Coordinates of C-alpha atoms in Angstrom, one line a residue:
X1 CA 138.2 46.2 190.0
X2 CA 136.9 49.5 191.3
X3 CA 133.4 49.6 192.7
X4 CA 131.3 52.7 193.1
X5 CA 127.6 53.7 193.0
X6 CA 126.5 57.1 192.0
X7 CA 123.0 58.5 191.5
X8 CA 121.9 57.8 187.9
X9 CA 118.9 56.0 186.4
X10 CA 119.8 52.6 187.7
X11 CA 119.7 53.8 191.3
X12 CA 116.2 55.2 191.0
X13 CA 115.1 51.7 191.6
X14 CA 115.4 52.6 195.3
X15 CA 112.3 54.7 194.8
X16 CA 110.2 51.6 194.3
X17 CA 109.0 51.8 197.9
X18 CA 106.7 54.8 197.1
X19 CA 106.9 58.6 197.6
X20 CA 108.6 58.6 201.0
X21 CA 112.0 59.5 199.6
X22 CA 110.5 62.1 197.2
X23 CA 108.7 63.8 200.2
X24 CA 111.9 63.8 202.2
X25 CA 113.9 65.6 199.5
X26 CA 112.0 68.9 200.3
X27 CA 113.1 68.7 203.9
X28 CA 116.7 67.7 203.3
X29 CA 117.1 69.1 199.8
X30 CA 120.2 71.3 200.3
X31 CA 122.2 68.7 202.3
X32 CA 121.2 66.0 199.9
X33 CA 122.6 67.7 196.9
X34 CA 126.0 68.4 198.4
X35 CA 128.9 66.4 197.0
X36 CA 132.0 65.1 198.8
X37 CA 134.4 68.0 199.3
X38 CA 137.9 66.4 199.3
X39 CA 137.4 62.9 197.9
X40 CA 137.8 63.9 194.2
X41 CA 140.6 66.5 194.6
X42 CA 143.4 64.0 193.7
X43 CA 142.0 64.0 190.2
X44 CA 142.4 67.7 190.0
X45 CA 145.9 67.8 191.5
X46 CA 147.5 65.1 189.4
X47 CA 150.8 66.3 188.0
X48 CA 150.9 69.5 190.2
X49 CA 153.8 68.6 192.6
X50 CA 157.4 70.0 192.5
X51 CA 159.2 66.6 192.9
X52 CA 159.0 64.6 189.6
X53 CA 158.5 61.4 191.7
X54 CA 155.4 63.0 193.4
X55 CA 154.1 64.1 190.0
X56 CA 154.4 60.6 188.6
X57 CA 152.8 59.1 191.8
X58 CA 149.9 61.6 191.7
X59 CA 148.9 60.2 188.3
X60 CA 149.6 56.6 189.3
X61 CA 147.1 56.7 192.2
X62 CA 144.3 57.3 189.7
X63 CA 144.8 53.7 188.4
X64 CA 142.0 51.1 188.7
X65 CA 142.2 48.8 191.6
X66 CA 140.0 46.1 193.4
X67 CA 137.2 47.6 195.5
X68 CA 139.0 50.9 195.2
X69 CA 141.2 49.9 198.1
X70 CA 144.2 51.9 196.8
X71 CA 146.6 49.4 198.3
X72 CA 149.9 51.3 197.6
X73 CA 152.5 52.9 199.8
X74 CA 155.5 54.7 198.4
X75 CA 158.8 55.3 200.2
X76 CA 160.7 58.4 198.9
X77 CA 163.5 58.3 201.5
X78 CA 166.1 57.4 198.8
X79 CA 166.9 60.3 196.4
X80 CA 165.5 59.8 192.9
X81 CA 163.9 56.5 193.9
X82 CA 160.4 55.3 194.6
X83 CA 160.1 52.1 196.6
X84 CA 156.6 50.7 196.3
X85 CA 155.0 48.6 199.0
X86 CA 151.6 46.9 199.2
X87 CA 149.5 48.3 202.1
X88 CA 148.7 45.1 203.8
X89 CA 145.8 46.7 205.7
X90 CA 144.0 47.1 202.4
X91 CA 143.8 43.5 201.3
X92 CA 140.6 41.6 200.4
X93 CA 141.1 38.3 202.3
X94 CA 137.7 36.9 201.5
X95 CA 137.3 37.6 197.7
X96 CA 141.0 37.8 196.9
X97 CA 142.6 35.3 199.3
X98 CA 145.9 35.0 197.4
X99 CA 146.2 38.8 196.7
X100 CA 146.2 38.1 193.0
X101 CA 143.7 40.9 192.2
X102 CA 145.5 43.4 194.5
X103 CA 148.8 42.6 192.7
X104 CA 147.1 43.3 189.3
X105 CA 146.0 46.6 190.7
X106 CA 149.6 47.4 191.7
X107 CA 150.6 46.6 188.1
X108 CA 148.0 49.1 186.9
X109 CA 149.6 51.7 189.3
X110 CA 153.1 51.0 188.0
X111 CA 152.1 51.3 184.4
X112 CA 150.4 54.6 184.9
X113 CA 153.4 55.8 186.8
X114 CA 155.6 54.8 183.9
X115 CA 153.4 56.7 181.4
X116 CA 153.3 59.8 183.6
X117 CA 157.1 59.8 184.0
X118 CA 157.6 59.4 180.2
X119 CA 155.3 62.3 179.6
X120 CA 157.8 64.6 181.3
X121 CA 160.9 63.0 179.9
X122 CA 161.8 60.5 182.6
X123 CA 162.4 56.8 182.2
X124 CA 161.0 54.7 185.0
X125 CA 163.6 51.9 185.5
X126 CA 161.7 49.3 187.5
X127 CA 162.9 46.3 189.5
X128 CA 160.0 44.1 190.6
X129 CA 160.1 42.3 194.0
X130 CA 163.8 43.2 194.6
X131 CA 163.8 41.1 197.8
X132 CA 161.6 38.3 196.5
X133 CA 157.9 37.5 196.7
X134 CA 155.5 34.9 198.1
X135 CA 152.9 33.1 196.0
X136 CA 150.7 32.7 199.0
X137 CA 150.3 36.5 199.6
X138 CA 151.9 39.9 199.5
X139 CA 154.1 40.6 202.5
X140 CA 156.3 43.3 204.0
X141 CA 158.9 43.2 201.2
X142 CA 158.8 45.9 198.5
X143 CA 156.8 45.3 195.3
X144 CA 159.0 47.4 193.2
X145 CA 162.0 49.8 193.2
X146 CA 161.6 52.5 190.6
X147 CA 164.4 54.9 189.6
X148 CA 163.4 58.0 187.5
X149 CA 166.2 58.8 185.0
X150 CA 166.0 61.9 182.8
X151 CA 165.8 60.7 179.2
X152 CA 164.7 63.2 176.5
X153 CA 164.4 60.3 174.0
X154 CA 161.9 58.3 176.1
X155 CA 158.8 57.6 174.1
X156 CA 155.5 59.2 175.3
X157 CA 152.6 56.9 175.4
X158 CA 149.5 58.2 173.5
X159 CA 147.2 56.3 175.9
X160 CA 148.2 58.6 178.7
X161 CA 145.9 61.2 177.3
X162 CA 143.0 59.1 178.6
X163 CA 144.3 58.9 182.2
X164 CA 142.2 61.7 183.7
X165 CA 139.0 60.6 182.1
X166 CA 139.2 56.8 182.6
X167 CA 136.4 55.4 184.6
X168 CA 135.1 52.0 185.7
X169 CA 131.5 52.4 184.5
X170 CA 129.1 50.7 186.8
X171 CA 125.9 51.7 185.1
X172 CA 123.7 49.7 182.7
X173 CA 124.8 49.9 179.1
X174 CA 122.7 50.8 176.1
X175 CA 121.5 47.5 174.7
X176 CA 120.4 49.1 171.5
X177 CA 124.0 50.1 170.6
X178 CA 126.3 47.3 169.6
X179 CA 130.1 47.3 169.9
X180 CA 131.9 46.7 166.6
X181 CA 134.2 43.7 166.4
X182 CA 136.8 46.1 164.8
X183 CA 136.9 48.0 168.1
X184 CA 138.0 44.8 169.8
X185 CA 140.8 44.5 167.2
X186 CA 142.0 48.0 168.0
X187 CA 142.0 47.4 171.7
X188 CA 143.9 44.2 171.3
X189 CA 146.8 46.1 169.7
X190 CA 147.7 48.0 172.9
X191 CA 148.3 44.8 175.0
X192 CA 152.1 44.4 175.1
X193 CA 153.2 42.9 178.4
X194 CA 152.6 39.3 177.9
X195 CA 148.9 38.7 178.5
X196 CA 146.7 37.2 175.8
X197 CA 143.7 39.5 175.0
X198 CA 140.4 38.1 174.0
X199 CA 136.9 39.5 173.5
X200 CA 133.5 38.8 172.1
X201 CA 130.6 41.0 170.9
X202 CA 128.5 38.3 169.1
X203 CA 125.2 38.3 170.9
X204 CA 124.9 34.5 171.2
X205 CA 128.3 34.4 173.0
X206 CA 127.5 37.6 175.0
X207 CA 124.3 36.0 176.4
X208 CA 126.4 33.1 177.7
X209 CA 128.8 35.4 179.4
X210 CA 125.9 37.5 180.9
X211 CA 124.6 34.3 182.4
X212 CA 127.9 33.2 183.9
X213 CA 128.8 36.6 185.3
X214 CA 125.3 37.0 186.7
X215 CA 125.7 33.7 188.5
X216 CA 129.1 34.5 189.8
X217 CA 128.0 37.8 191.2
X218 CA 125.0 36.1 192.9
X219 CA 127.4 33.6 194.6
X220 CA 129.7 36.4 195.8
X221 CA 126.7 38.3 197.3
X222 CA 125.0 35.3 198.8
X223 CA 128.2 34.0 200.4
X224 CA 128.1 35.7 203.8
X225 CA 131.8 36.4 204.3
X226 CA 132.5 37.7 200.8
X227 CA 129.4 39.9 200.8
X228 CA 130.3 41.3 204.3
X229 CA 133.7 42.2 203.0
X230 CA 132.0 44.5 200.5
X231 CA 129.4 45.8 203.0
X232 CA 132.3 46.8 205.4
X233 CA 133.6 49.0 202.6
X234 CA 130.4 50.8 201.8
X235 CA 130.9 54.6 202.1
X236 CA 127.4 56.0 202.4
X237 CA 127.0 59.8 201.9
X238 CA 129.4 62.5 201.4
X239 CA 130.8 62.6 204.9
X240 CA 131.8 59.0 204.9
X241 CA 133.2 59.3 201.4
X242 CA 135.4 62.3 202.4
X243 CA 136.4 60.6 205.6
X244 CA 137.4 57.3 203.9
X245 CA 137.7 58.0 200.1
X246 CA 138.1 54.4 199.1
X247 CA 135.9 51.3 199.0
X248 CA 132.4 51.4 197.5
X249 CA 131.0 54.9 197.0
X250 CA 127.3 55.6 197.7
X251 CA 127.1 59.3 197.3
X252 CA 124.9 61.7 195.5
X253 CA 121.5 63.3 196.2
X254 CA 119.5 60.0 196.2
X255 CA 121.8 58.2 198.7
X256 CA 122.2 61.3 200.9
X257 CA 118.4 61.5 201.2
X258 CA 118.0 57.7 201.8
X259 CA 120.7 57.8 204.4
X260 CA 119.4 60.9 206.2
X261 CA 115.9 59.4 206.4
X262 CA 117.1 56.1 207.6
X263 CA 116.0 54.2 204.5
X264 CA 119.5 53.1 203.5
X265 CA 122.1 52.0 206.1
X266 CA 124.9 49.5 206.1
X267 CA 122.8 47.1 208.1
X268 CA 119.9 47.3 205.7
X269 CA 122.2 46.8 202.7
X270 CA 123.4 43.6 204.3
X271 CA 120.0 42.3 205.2
X272 CA 118.5 40.0 202.5
X273 CA 115.0 40.8 203.6
X274 CA 115.3 44.6 203.3
X275 CA 114.2 46.8 200.3
X276 CA 117.7 48.2 200.2
X277 CA 119.2 44.8 199.7
X278 CA 116.6 43.6 197.1
X279 CA 116.8 46.9 195.1
X280 CA 120.6 46.8 195.3
X281 CA 120.6 43.3 193.8
X282 CA 118.4 44.4 190.9
X283 CA 120.7 47.3 190.3
X284 CA 123.9 45.2 190.1
X285 CA 122.3 42.5 188.0
X286 CA 121.2 45.3 185.6
X287 CA 124.9 45.7 184.9
X288 CA 125.8 42.1 184.2
X289 CA 122.6 41.7 182.1
X290 CA 123.2 44.7 179.8
X291 CA 126.8 43.8 178.8
X292 CA 127.2 44.4 175.1
X293 CA 130.5 42.5 174.9
X294 CA 133.1 41.0 177.1
X295 CA 136.9 41.2 177.2
X296 CA 139.5 39.2 179.1
X297 CA 143.2 38.7 179.7
X298 CA 144.8 35.2 180.0
X299 CA 148.4 34.4 181.0
X300 CA 150.5 31.2 180.8
X301 CA 151.5 31.3 184.4
X302 CA 150.4 33.0 187.6
X303 CA 153.6 34.4 189.1
X304 CA 153.7 37.7 191.0
X305 CA 155.7 39.2 188.1
X306 CA 153.0 38.0 185.6
X307 CA 150.3 39.5 187.8
X308 CA 152.1 42.9 187.7
X309 CA 152.5 42.6 183.9
X310 CA 148.8 41.8 183.6
X311 CA 148.0 44.9 185.5
X312 CA 150.0 47.0 183.1
X313 CA 148.1 45.4 180.2
X314 CA 144.8 45.8 182.0
X315 CA 145.4 49.6 182.5
X316 CA 146.2 49.8 178.8
X317 CA 142.9 48.0 177.8
X318 CA 141.0 50.4 180.1
X319 CA 142.6 53.5 178.5
X320 CA 142.1 52.2 175.0
X321 CA 138.4 51.4 175.7
X322 CA 138.1 55.0 177.0
X323 CA 139.6 56.4 173.8
X324 CA 136.8 54.6 171.8
X325 CA 134.1 56.0 174.1
X326 CA 133.4 52.6 175.6
X327 CA 132.3 51.9 179.1
X328 CA 134.2 49.1 180.8
X329 CA 133.7 47.4 184.2
X330 CA 135.5 44.4 185.6
X331 CA 133.3 41.4 186.3
X332 CA 136.0 39.3 187.9
X333 CA 133.8 37.4 190.4
X334 CA 134.1 34.2 188.4
X335 CA 137.9 34.4 188.7
X336 CA 138.0 34.6 192.4
X337 CA 139.7 31.8 194.3
X338 CA 137.4 31.3 197.3
X339 CA 135.8 27.8 197.6
X340 CA 132.2 28.8 196.9
X341 CA 133.2 30.2 193.5
X342 CA 134.7 26.9 192.2
X343 CA 132.0 26.3 189.6
X344 CA 132.1 29.6 187.7
X345 CA 135.9 29.6 188.1
X346 CA 136.1 26.2 186.4
X347 CA 133.7 27.3 183.6
X348 CA 135.6 30.5 182.9
X349 CA 138.9 28.7 182.7
X350 CA 137.4 25.9 180.5
X351 CA 136.1 28.5 178.1
X352 CA 139.1 30.9 178.0
X353 CA 142.1 28.8 179.0
X354 CA 141.3 25.2 177.9
X355 CA 144.9 24.3 177.4
X356 CA 146.0 25.7 180.8
X357 CA 146.9 29.1 182.1
X358 CA 145.2 31.7 184.3
X359 CA 142.3 33.9 183.4
X360 CA 143.4 37.1 185.1
X361 CA 140.7 39.6 184.1
X362 CA 137.2 39.5 182.8
X363 CA 135.1 42.6 182.1
X364 CA 131.9 43.8 180.3
X365 CA 132.0 46.6 177.7
X366 CA 129.4 48.7 176.1
X367 CA 128.2 52.2 175.6
X368 CA 126.8 53.8 178.8
X369 CA 126.2 57.1 180.5
X370 CA 129.0 59.5 181.5
X371 CA 130.1 58.8 185.1
X372 CA 132.3 60.7 187.5
X373 CA 135.6 59.6 189.0
X374 CA 136.0 57.3 192.0
X375 CA 137.2 58.8 195.3
X376 CA 140.9 58.8 196.1
X377 CA 143.0 59.2 199.2
X378 CA 145.3 62.3 198.9
X379 CA 148.8 61.4 197.7
X380 CA 150.4 62.6 200.9
X381 CA 148.5 59.8 202.8
X382 CA 150.2 57.2 200.6
X383 CA 153.8 58.3 201.3
X384 CA 155.9 56.5 203.8
X385 CA 158.6 58.2 205.9
X386 CA 157.3 61.6 204.9

């Protein structure tokens, strides 16, 4: 769901053009090594607010979400209550035309909020879509009304311990290190909100899923309107990341240098004839092609309430994977509802939901390098009527 790109070994592919970048590092070295200043502060400030609602929200905004759009707005005008809305300016109309993935992201948000509240002895009593919902898309009506009630007996969730270190790992995985099938069994245990969890680590099956997810990713990138949606969300260099700490993060020394020397721009990234585009494609296919397992969530229906519940289970899967030292990255392109994706969409559903239902999430798992957090907007920017 989140997308980011930091400087690690997969990004060194951009050096394939020769020594130009290496020579430039000397001239721009100091500026190139500087990191975004404010974009990661919400990870440090989680839980530090006086109002228990703000404390719970400060954790919730660290939840995974599609393209890191952070599509949440919270109204705190009613004492003791959080009214959650979808920020309709943060939708993904090309790749997520029905707002299904965005709604799942809101479900992740609500589950992490529930965990954070319970950690401090509050029960989050949640009414979903109190004014109704629309299957065609999210609208101006609230997604949820949450009341925090003190309850010393509320059970704390052990998965919450992973909230600050959870990441969506967008680096190649170690193909020499298999994932044990017993690990899948342990992850399955944490799913409790109605989704059916499935997974595979057998290499024969993994190779099939590598091929399908590779093809789906190719279709998304080669479909002009869906790829442009991503390009519009590129944040290149620390200044752009700090100014708009959402979308797809291209920060770190390598990208700073490429950007300052004019070797990596938004226009180049969107041009199929450019080195930046070709290198970028090799980098993202290195992810699909090094999956060491795949996991998924399937539901019987596809209502808004079910999508929210799926988000809760998806967060739990992410936190459980983190607890086992696994990297996890959504590869949900094959589940997207735009017309050009009809082939992979049909194949994914024939494999995973042959008797009907909706495949809500699909991800790769494996052991990979340690990666940093994704940028986040400050909590104060997500509060309505402040």
